[in-house]
Tab-separated table of C-alpha atoms and ligand atoms in Angstrom:
chain	number	residue	atom	x	y	z
A	1	MET	CA	108.689	73.190	110.007
A	2	LEU	CA	106.226	75.783	108.720
A	3	LYS	CA	107.384	78.236	106.080
A	4	MET	CA	105.569	81.394	104.994
A	5	GLN	CA	106.255	80.633	101.289
A	6	ASP	CA	104.354	77.345	101.604
A	7	ILE	CA	101.413	78.989	103.396
A	8	ILE	CA	101.175	81.673	100.689
A	9	THR	CA	101.304	79.055	97.902
A	10	LYS	CA	98.677	76.910	99.611
A	11	LYS	CA	96.236	79.807	99.800
A	12	GLN	CA	97.146	80.914	96.280
A	13	LEU	CA	95.952	77.474	95.105
A	14	GLY	CA	92.669	78.032	96.963
A	15	ARG	CA	93.270	75.441	99.689
A	16	GLU	CA	92.096	75.740	103.291
A	17	LEU	CA	94.740	76.779	105.843
A	18	ASN	CA	94.851	74.775	109.046
A	19	GLU	CA	95.014	76.088	112.613
A	20	ASP	CA	98.819	75.700	112.888
A	21	GLU	CA	99.382	77.698	109.713
A	22	ILE	CA	97.046	80.536	110.724
A	23	GLU	CA	98.529	80.630	114.228
A	24	TYR	CA	102.066	80.732	112.764
A	25	PHE	CA	101.054	83.628	110.495
A	26	VAL	CA	99.415	85.726	113.249
A	27	LYS	CA	102.314	85.115	115.667
A	28	GLY	CA	104.798	86.218	113.002
A	29	VAL	CA	102.746	89.340	112.238
A	30	THR	CA	102.613	90.247	115.941
A	31	ASP	CA	106.292	89.663	116.796
A	32	GLY	CA	107.529	91.178	113.517
A	33	SER	CA	109.296	88.024	112.329
A	34	ILE	CA	107.326	87.868	109.060
A	35	PRO	CA	108.307	90.661	106.661
A	36	ASP	CA	105.613	92.993	105.280
A	37	TYR	CA	106.035	91.637	101.735
A	38	GLN	CA	105.102	88.110	102.813
A	39	ILE	CA	102.190	89.411	104.897
A	40	SER	CA	100.989	91.393	101.860
A	41	ALA	CA	101.316	88.341	99.605
A	42	LEU	CA	99.193	86.173	101.894
A	43	LEU	CA	96.590	88.935	102.331
A	44	MET	CA	96.333	89.239	98.549
A	45	ALA	CA	95.972	85.450	98.184
A	46	ILE	CA	93.180	85.560	100.785
A	47	TRP	CA	91.581	88.463	98.911
A	48	PHE	CA	91.448	86.343	95.725
A	49	ARG	CA	90.687	82.943	97.244
A	50	GLY	CA	88.652	83.859	100.337
A	51	MET	CA	88.511	81.891	103.566
A	52	THR	CA	86.136	79.254	104.871
A	53	GLU	CA	84.149	80.069	107.990
A	54	GLU	CA	86.426	77.779	110.022
A	55	GLU	CA	89.525	79.608	108.751
A	56	THR	CA	87.934	83.001	109.534
A	57	ILE	CA	87.042	81.902	113.057
A	58	THR	CA	90.577	80.603	113.652
A	59	LEU	CA	92.043	83.844	112.286
A	60	THR	CA	89.740	85.879	114.571
A	61	GLU	CA	90.703	83.808	117.620
A	62	CYS	CA	94.445	84.072	116.903
A	63	MET	CA	94.149	87.852	116.360
A	64	THR	CA	92.145	88.210	119.582
A	65	ASP	CA	94.867	86.316	121.465
A	66	SER	CA	97.689	88.387	119.910
A	67	GLY	CA	97.447	90.902	122.769
A	68	GLU	CA	95.862	91.283	126.144
A	69	ILE	CA	92.390	89.894	126.643
A	70	ASN	CA	89.599	91.530	128.576
A	71	VAL	CA	91.469	94.826	128.788
A	72	LEU	CA	88.424	96.458	130.415
A	73	SER	CA	88.144	94.021	133.298
A	74	SER	CA	88.267	96.843	135.878
A	75	VAL	CA	84.979	98.235	134.541
A	76	ILE	CA	82.332	96.429	136.519
A	77	GLY	CA	78.967	96.398	134.751
A	78	LYS	CA	77.520	95.620	131.365
A	79	LYS	CA	79.819	96.719	128.570
A	80	VAL	CA	78.331	97.347	125.143
A	81	ASP	CA	80.382	98.207	122.112
A	82	LYS	CA	79.215	99.471	118.766
A	83	HIS	CA	81.376	99.157	115.686
A	84	SER	CA	80.827	100.486	112.204
A	85	THR	CA	82.493	98.882	109.202
A	86	GLY	CA	83.342	102.399	108.006
A	87	GLY	CA	81.700	104.982	105.811
A	88	VAL	CA	81.478	108.625	104.735
A	89	GLY	CA	79.975	111.157	107.143
A	90	ASP	CA	79.719	108.510	109.865
A	91	LYS	CA	79.771	110.488	113.124
A	92	VAL	CA	77.501	108.018	114.920
A	93	SER	CA	79.979	106.998	117.656
A	94	LEU	CA	80.196	110.634	118.804
A	95	ILE	CA	76.441	110.597	119.357
A	96	ILE	CA	75.487	107.164	120.643
A	97	GLY	CA	78.256	106.874	123.268
A	98	PRO	CA	76.892	109.967	125.084
A	99	MET	CA	73.280	108.791	124.550
A	100	VAL	CA	73.787	105.372	126.131
A	101	ALA	CA	75.852	106.830	128.978
A	102	ALA	CA	73.222	109.517	129.632
A	103	ALA	CA	70.517	106.831	129.781
A	104	ASN	CA	72.195	105.851	133.033
A	105	LYS	CA	71.074	102.213	133.019
A	106	GLY	CA	74.345	100.658	134.174
A	107	VAL	CA	75.489	100.069	130.595
A	108	TYR	CA	79.035	101.233	129.788
A	109	VAL	CA	80.311	102.161	126.327
A	110	PRO	CA	84.088	101.739	126.048
A	111	LYS	CA	84.653	102.941	122.488
A	112	MET	CA	88.155	102.488	121.149
A	113	ALA	CA	87.981	104.350	117.878
A	114	GLY	CA	90.244	104.894	114.891
A	115	ARG	CA	91.543	107.601	112.598
A	116	GLY	CA	90.452	108.245	109.047
A	117	LEU	CA	92.331	106.819	106.125
A	118	GLY	CA	91.660	107.342	102.435
A	119	PHE	CA	88.047	108.199	101.742
A	120	THR	CA	86.595	107.209	105.140
A	121	GLY	CA	86.721	109.490	108.163
A	122	GLY	CA	87.878	108.650	111.686
A	123	THR	CA	86.091	109.350	114.961
A	124	LEU	CA	89.305	110.402	116.732
A	125	ASP	CA	90.108	113.072	114.123
A	126	LYS	CA	86.587	114.442	114.441
A	127	LEU	CA	86.724	114.598	118.238
A	128	GLU	CA	90.153	116.264	118.142
A	129	SER	CA	88.653	119.169	116.133
A	130	CYS	CA	87.757	120.515	119.545
A	131	THR	CA	90.806	122.448	120.738
A	132	GLY	CA	92.902	120.679	123.378
A	133	VAL	CA	91.341	117.222	123.053
A	134	ASN	CA	93.892	114.409	123.248
A	135	THR	CA	92.569	110.955	122.395
A	136	GLU	CA	95.916	109.159	122.815
A	137	ILE	CA	95.452	108.267	126.458
A	138	SER	CA	96.699	105.338	128.526
A	139	ALA	CA	94.610	102.213	129.058
A	140	GLU	CA	94.321	103.119	132.757
A	141	GLU	CA	93.008	106.604	131.924
A	142	PHE	CA	90.561	105.107	129.420
A	143	GLU	CA	89.147	102.728	132.016
A	144	SER	CA	88.938	105.477	134.598
A	145	ILE	CA	86.906	107.712	132.209
A	146	VAL	CA	84.568	104.806	131.340
A	147	ARG	CA	83.947	104.186	135.051
A	148	GLU	CA	83.370	107.888	135.753
A	149	LEU	CA	81.298	108.993	132.734
A	150	GLY	CA	79.806	105.688	131.613
A	151	PHE	CA	81.596	105.933	128.274
A	152	CYS	CA	84.826	106.978	126.626
A	153	ILE	CA	85.948	107.530	123.044
A	154	ALA	CA	89.700	107.323	122.596
A	155	GLY	CA	92.476	105.614	120.616
A	156	GLN	CA	92.866	101.849	120.575
A	157	SER	CA	95.096	100.532	123.351
A	158	LYS	CA	98.390	99.168	121.976
A	159	ARG	CA	97.698	96.106	124.078
A	160	LEU	CA	94.475	95.277	122.254
A	161	ALA	CA	94.712	92.886	119.271
A	162	PRO	CA	98.086	94.190	118.024
A	163	ALA	CA	97.960	91.774	115.070
A	164	ASP	CA	94.935	93.707	113.799
A	165	SER	CA	96.732	97.065	113.947
A	166	LYS	CA	99.549	95.681	111.813
A	167	LEU	CA	97.301	93.820	109.364
A	168	SER	CA	94.922	96.788	108.983
A	169	ALA	CA	97.801	99.146	108.198
A	170	ILE	CA	99.065	96.761	105.490
A	171	ARG	CA	95.563	96.078	104.098
A	172	ASP	CA	94.969	99.808	103.735
A	173	VAL	CA	97.899	100.223	101.360
A	174	THR	CA	97.740	96.908	99.468
A	175	GLY	CA	94.186	96.960	98.128
A	176	THR	CA	93.079	94.211	100.523
A	177	ALA	CA	90.817	96.216	102.837
A	178	ASN	CA	87.592	95.134	101.092
A	179	CYS	CA	87.733	91.436	101.893
A	180	ILE	CA	84.900	89.914	103.946
A	181	PRO	CA	86.839	87.364	106.068
A	182	LEU	CA	89.577	89.937	106.784
A	183	ILE	CA	87.037	92.604	107.818
A	184	ALA	CA	85.173	90.103	110.025
A	185	ALA	CA	88.372	88.976	111.777
A	186	SER	CA	89.569	92.576	112.175
A	187	VAL	CA	86.332	93.859	113.713
A	188	MET	CA	85.534	90.852	115.881
A	189	SER	CA	89.069	90.305	117.234
A	190	LYS	CA	89.034	93.838	118.707
A	191	LYS	CA	85.537	93.449	120.130
A	192	LEU	CA	86.330	90.064	121.692
A	193	ALA	CA	89.673	91.198	123.123
A	194	SER	CA	88.221	94.329	124.715
A	195	GLY	CA	85.854	92.172	126.742
A	196	SER	CA	82.581	93.814	125.705
A	197	ASP	CA	79.632	91.671	126.770
A	198	TYR	CA	77.342	92.893	124.006
A	199	ILE	CA	78.221	93.986	120.499
A	200	VAL	CA	76.157	96.089	118.077
A	201	LEU	CA	77.549	96.168	114.546
A	202	ASP	CA	76.694	98.835	111.982
A	203	VAL	CA	77.424	97.104	108.684
A	204	LYS	CA	77.527	99.708	105.948
A	205	CYS	CA	76.297	98.870	102.461
A	206	GLY	CA	76.837	100.998	99.350
A	207	SER	CA	79.438	102.911	97.359
A	208	GLY	CA	80.923	104.641	100.413
A	209	SER	CA	81.670	101.388	102.221
A	210	PHE	CA	83.607	98.173	101.783
A	211	CYS	CA	80.426	96.187	101.021
A	212	LYS	CA	79.027	97.558	97.787
A	213	THR	CA	76.110	95.100	97.555
A	214	MET	CA	73.457	93.820	99.979
A	215	ARG	CA	74.717	90.280	99.342
A	216	ASP	CA	78.204	91.189	100.622
A	217	ALA	CA	76.818	93.192	103.553
A	218	GLU	CA	74.584	90.299	104.604
A	219	GLU	CA	77.404	87.793	104.304
A	220	LEU	CA	79.652	89.972	106.466
A	221	ALA	CA	76.905	90.692	108.997
A	222	ARG	CA	75.908	87.022	109.400
A	223	LEU	CA	79.524	85.923	109.668
A	224	MET	CA	80.278	88.432	112.450
A	225	VAL	CA	77.073	87.562	114.323
A	226	ARG	CA	78.014	83.847	114.182
A	227	ILE	CA	81.540	84.603	115.439
A	228	GLY	CA	80.072	86.646	118.303
A	229	ALA	CA	77.601	83.891	119.202
A	230	ARG	CA	80.343	81.262	119.190
A	231	GLU	CA	82.268	83.366	121.698
A	232	LYS	CA	79.106	83.804	123.807
A	233	ARG	CA	78.693	87.518	123.095
A	234	LYS	CA	75.254	88.760	122.200
A	235	THR	CA	75.811	90.334	118.797
A	236	ILE	CA	73.336	92.320	116.700
A	237	ALA	CA	74.181	93.526	113.194
A	238	ILE	CA	72.303	96.365	111.547
A	239	ILE	CA	72.853	96.831	107.815
A	240	THR	CA	72.592	100.509	106.920
A	241	ASP	CA	72.712	102.448	103.690
A	242	MET	CA	76.008	103.998	102.672
A	243	SER	CA	75.273	104.814	99.040
A	244	ALA	CA	75.020	108.480	100.066
A	245	PRO	CA	76.924	110.188	102.919
A	246	LEU	CA	75.398	109.948	106.373
A	247	GLY	CA	73.974	113.305	107.419
A	248	CYS	CA	74.925	116.589	105.758
A	249	ALA	CA	78.507	117.097	106.938
A	250	VAL	CA	81.660	115.299	105.793
A	251	GLY	CA	84.967	116.284	107.358
A	252	ASN	CA	86.150	116.699	110.924
A	253	SER	CA	84.950	119.823	112.776
A	254	VAL	CA	81.886	119.967	110.490
A	255	GLU	CA	80.961	116.422	111.536
A	256	LEU	CA	81.519	117.111	115.227
A	257	ILE	CA	79.237	120.144	114.895
A	258	GLU	CA	76.625	117.984	113.156
A	259	ALA	CA	76.898	115.432	115.978
A	260	ILE	CA	76.308	118.268	118.474
A	261	ARG	CA	73.146	119.288	116.577
A	262	VAL	CA	71.793	115.741	116.934
A	263	LEU	CA	72.652	115.753	120.650
A	264	GLU	CA	70.773	119.070	120.937
A	265	GLY	CA	67.717	117.298	119.511
A	266	ARG	CA	67.722	119.317	116.281
A	267	GLY	CA	69.894	117.247	113.981
A	268	ASP	CA	69.402	115.705	110.557
A	269	GLU	CA	66.341	113.433	110.683
A	270	GLU	CA	67.872	110.371	109.047
A	271	LEU	CA	71.048	110.564	111.128
A	272	THR	CA	68.998	111.004	114.300
A	273	GLU	CA	66.867	107.974	113.388
A	274	LEU	CA	69.955	105.826	112.876
A	275	CYS	CA	71.513	106.960	116.174
A	276	ILE	CA	68.299	106.237	118.079
A	277	THR	CA	68.075	102.758	116.488
A	278	LEU	CA	71.686	101.902	117.295
A	279	ALA	CA	71.600	103.294	120.839
A	280	ALA	CA	68.273	101.545	121.535
A	281	ASN	CA	69.738	98.279	120.258
A	282	MET	CA	72.709	98.712	122.597
A	283	LEU	CA	70.400	98.978	125.625
A	284	TYR	CA	68.185	96.199	124.288
A	285	ALA	CA	71.171	93.896	123.698
A	286	ALA	CA	72.157	94.525	127.328
A	287	ASN	CA	68.667	93.407	128.443
A	288	VAL	CA	67.726	96.821	129.889
A	289	ALA	CA	64.089	96.643	128.718
A	290	ASP	CA	61.957	95.795	125.712
A	291	TYR	CA	62.913	97.502	122.475
A	292	GLU	CA	60.203	100.210	122.551
A	293	THR	CA	61.165	101.231	126.087
A	294	CYS	CA	64.869	101.336	125.130
A	295	THR	CA	63.964	103.596	122.198
A	296	ALA	CA	62.026	105.980	124.450
A	297	ILE	CA	64.904	106.054	126.967
A	298	VAL	CA	67.570	106.996	124.425
A	299	GLU	CA	65.305	109.493	122.650
A	300	GLU	CA	64.788	111.323	125.922
A	301	THR	CA	68.558	111.867	126.305
A	302	LEU	CA	68.518	113.988	123.130
A	303	TYR	CA	65.673	116.190	124.277
A	304	ASP	CA	66.595	116.726	127.942
A	305	GLY	CA	70.199	117.782	127.166
A	306	SER	CA	71.764	114.920	129.122
A	307	ALA	CA	73.544	113.323	126.132
A	308	LEU	CA	75.026	116.683	125.082
A	309	LYS	CA	76.279	117.184	128.641
A	310	LYS	CA	77.984	113.770	128.486
A	311	LEU	CA	79.877	114.756	125.348
A	312	ALA	CA	80.978	118.013	126.994
A	313	GLU	CA	82.197	116.048	130.027
A	314	LEU	CA	84.222	113.729	127.807
A	315	VAL	CA	85.797	116.668	125.964
A	316	LYS	CA	86.818	118.170	129.318
A	317	ARG	CA	88.269	114.861	130.585
A	318	LEU	CA	90.332	114.565	127.395
A	319	GLY	CA	91.859	118.005	127.972
A	320	GLY	CA	89.576	119.963	125.652
A	321	ASP	CA	87.524	123.100	126.032
A	322	GLU	CA	83.946	121.986	126.667
A	323	ARG	CA	82.572	125.442	125.819
A	324	TYR	CA	82.880	124.381	122.124
A	325	ILE	CA	80.140	121.814	122.687
A	326	TYR	CA	77.701	124.483	123.869
A	327	ASP	CA	78.841	127.217	121.461
A	328	THR	CA	79.910	125.852	118.070
A	329	SER	CA	80.827	129.337	116.814
A	330	LEU	CA	84.080	128.818	118.746
A	331	PHE	CA	85.301	126.198	116.244
A	332	GLU	CA	88.084	127.473	114.006
A	333	GLU	CA	86.919	128.574	110.568
A	334	SER	CA	88.529	127.453	107.306
A	335	ASN	CA	90.580	129.869	105.196
A	336	VAL	CA	88.577	129.300	102.026
A	337	THR	CA	84.851	128.695	101.603
A	338	ALA	CA	83.444	127.796	98.188
A	339	MET	CA	79.948	127.064	96.988
A	340	LEU	CA	78.908	124.347	94.547
A	341	VAL	CA	75.793	125.444	92.675
A	342	ALA	CA	73.374	123.351	90.619
A	343	GLU	CA	74.008	123.444	86.876
A	344	LYS	CA	70.342	122.625	86.197
A	345	SER	CA	66.981	122.340	87.938
A	346	GLY	CA	65.561	118.987	89.020
A	347	TYR	CA	65.651	116.503	91.875
A	348	ILE	CA	68.777	115.289	93.632
A	349	SER	CA	68.768	111.607	92.662
A	350	GLY	CA	72.238	110.576	93.771
A	351	ILE	CA	75.082	111.766	96.027
A	352	ASP	CA	77.822	109.188	95.650
A	353	ALA	CA	79.322	108.604	99.087
A	354	TYR	CA	82.649	107.357	97.746
A	355	GLU	CA	83.166	110.451	95.571
A	356	VAL	CA	82.120	112.775	98.416
A	357	GLY	CA	84.609	111.014	100.714
A	358	LYS	CA	87.346	111.476	98.144
A	359	ALA	CA	86.406	115.147	97.683
A	360	ALA	CA	86.606	115.718	101.464
A	361	ALA	CA	90.037	114.042	101.574
A	362	ILE	CA	91.244	116.301	98.717
A	363	LEU	CA	89.977	119.356	100.615
A	364	GLY	CA	92.334	118.329	103.442
A	365	ALA	CA	90.005	116.388	105.767
A	366	GLY	CA	91.658	113.011	105.129
A	367	ARG	CA	95.073	111.398	104.966
A	368	GLU	CA	96.843	109.700	102.111
A	369	LYS	CA	99.464	108.240	104.453
A	370	ILE	CA	99.314	106.995	108.031
A	371	GLY	CA	100.350	109.738	110.445
A	372	ALA	CA	99.987	112.629	107.966
A	373	GLU	CA	98.597	115.974	109.206
A	374	ILE	CA	94.973	116.740	108.494
A	375	ASP	CA	93.073	119.995	108.317
A	376	HIS	CA	90.321	119.840	110.931
A	377	THR	CA	88.461	122.753	109.348
A	378	ALA	CA	88.277	121.185	105.866
A	379	GLY	CA	85.102	119.497	104.725
A	380	ILE	CA	81.781	119.600	102.956
A	381	ILE	CA	78.324	120.661	104.076
A	382	LEU	CA	75.564	119.400	101.809
A	383	ASN	CA	72.603	121.778	101.572
A	384	LYS	CA	70.472	119.238	99.753
A	385	ARG	CA	69.688	115.570	100.316
A	386	ILE	CA	68.521	112.867	97.940
A	387	GLY	CA	64.950	113.559	96.834
A	388	ASP	CA	65.174	117.335	97.386
A	389	ARG	CA	64.183	119.731	94.630
A	390	ILE	CA	66.902	122.118	93.430
A	391	GLU	CA	66.818	125.023	91.010
A	392	GLU	CA	69.552	125.983	88.555
A	393	GLY	CA	72.104	128.225	90.301
A	394	GLU	CA	70.950	127.237	93.789
A	395	ALA	CA	73.619	126.320	96.345
A	396	LEU	CA	74.075	122.558	96.559
A	397	ALA	CA	76.991	122.362	98.960
A	398	THR	CA	79.569	124.441	100.819
A	399	LEU	CA	83.209	123.378	100.660
A	400	GLN	CA	85.857	124.383	103.208
A	401	ALA	CA	89.614	124.191	102.643
A	402	LYS	CA	92.908	125.828	103.531
A	403	THR	CA	93.786	126.845	99.979
A	404	LEU	CA	91.964	127.831	96.798
A	405	GLU	CA	93.682	124.990	94.900
A	406	ARG	CA	92.319	122.406	97.292
A	407	ALA	CA	88.863	123.972	97.160
A	408	GLN	CA	88.927	123.834	93.349
A	409	SER	CA	90.029	120.168	93.186
A	410	GLY	CA	87.497	119.201	95.834
A	411	MET	CA	84.791	121.022	93.869
A	412	GLU	CA	85.608	119.038	90.702
A	413	HIS	CA	85.203	115.786	92.618
A	414	LEU	CA	82.044	116.844	94.388
A	415	PHE	CA	80.502	117.939	91.096
A	416	LYS	CA	80.925	114.353	89.798
A	417	ALA	CA	79.310	112.945	92.943
A	418	VAL	CA	75.925	114.609	92.543
A	419	THR	CA	73.258	113.552	90.025
A	420	ILE	CA	70.261	115.757	89.233
A	421	SER	CA	67.304	114.146	87.457
A	422	ASP	CA	63.915	115.267	86.182
A	423	ARG	CA	62.034	112.720	88.289
A	424	LYS	CA	61.937	112.508	92.051
A	425	PRO	CA	63.769	109.317	93.085
A	426	GLU	CA	62.134	106.669	95.242
A	427	GLU	CA	62.717	107.131	98.948
A	428	LYS	CA	65.505	104.958	100.350
A	429	LYS	CA	65.589	103.805	103.935
A	430	ILE	CA	68.683	104.291	106.097
A	431	ILE	CA	68.158	101.044	108.024
A	432	LEU	CA	68.088	98.249	105.501
A	433	ARG	CA	68.081	95.088	107.616
A	434	ILE	CA	68.620	93.887	111.186
A	435	ILE	CA	70.362	90.544	111.693
B	501	URA	N1	86.646	98.307	110.615
B	501	URA	C1	87.631	97.535	111.146
B	501	URA	O1	87.894	97.612	112.346
B	501	URA	N2	88.282	96.692	110.348
B	501	URA	C2	88.022	96.571	109.036
B	501	URA	O2	88.663	95.775	108.390
B	501	URA	C3	87.016	97.392	108.470
B	501	URA	C4	86.338	98.257	109.293
C-alpha cells in the first residue's frame, strides 16, 4: 500500500517517482485526502531534487485527468490558447484575445485567466477594473461567449484541472512556485484539459518572472513544447524579456487603459510588437496562412478598430459598461497621486520588474493573501523606459494609491527599482527566442 511519507522520503533522497506514486499523489490532492502539510513537503522535495522528464509528463497527465477533459467541446472550430508564465505589467491577454477574434479567421480564443498574487498581476483583476464586469461565470456562459464573440476571458472553470488549482495555491505560499517541472505541469495540464488544439506559450525570462536566466527559460520552454507535441497539440513557445516591466503601466485599471491604447493602435511600441508577434503566432499555429500574412492580418485589427470593438463587446457580455473602453476618462481615479522624480541626470539603465511589481502590490494593486480585496485604481505609470534620457528633477513615474502611507511605501520601493547611469545602455529586445 502506498504511503505519502514514503513518497516524500523517496523524492527527498533524489529518486525517481513511478507512475503509481504520482497518480496516488494527484488523486489525494484532488479528493482532499492528503493534508496540505504532506503536499507542501513533497512540493519542497521536488523543488530541491527536481523531476525527470518522464516524471513531469506523468504529473502533467495525472493533473490533466484530475477534472473534466475537453471542457470546450461545444466550441466547434480551431481553438488556440496563449499562456504566459507570469510577469509584471503583462496585459497581453487583454489585447491578443480581441485581436485574434477580430481577425475573424475561424480561430477561437478561450482564455481562462487568473488573478494576481504577490508581485505578479492577474488578467481577471485588470478586466474587473471596468465597472460591472464579472469574470466568475459558468462554464456554459463561457462557451457561449466564445462561440458568439470568438473569444472570452474569464475565470478558470472549477471543472478544469482541479489538482492544479490546489497545488498552485499551496506553491504560492510555500516558496515552491519557481520550480520548472511544477510550472510545466501546471501550465500544460490546464491547456491540455481545456481542449485547445494549438498552444502559444509566452515564457518570461528575467527578474520579474519565475525564470531568472535564459537557461531556465529555455529548459521550461522546451519541456512544455515536448509535452504539447507528445499530446499532439501544436505548441510554440516564445521567450520574452521580463527584466523590466512590460509596457508603462503596472496595476489594474492603469493596465487595462494601456491595453486599450494598444487596441486603439497608439500603444507602447514594445508592447504592441509583442502582442502582434503572439497574435500572429496564434493564427500561424492554427494554419491560417504564412507568418507574414498572419502578422498583417492581426496588425490590421489594431488600426481598423475591430479589436477594440471586440474588447468592448466582451465587457458588455460580462455585465460591464462598454463606454469605459471608448472613453477611459470614466475609470475611477485614485485618492492619492504621487510623483517619483529623478535624483540625478543620466540614462535609465534598469527598471527592475520584480521591485516594480512589489511596489505596485504595496500601493494596493496586489494581494498578499488569496481572496483579499485589491484597489483597482492603485498602480504605477512609468514616464521613462530603459535607454531614455532623464534630467535631475524630471518626473520618472506616477504612483496611484488610496492612502498617503501606501504611496510613500510604494515610492520607496520604486526608487530602488530604477537605475540611472551616465552611459546609454545597449538596446534589449523584447522577443528573445522562439522555440
Ligand atoms: N502559470 C501557471 O499557470 N502556473 C505556474 O506554475 C506558473 C505560471
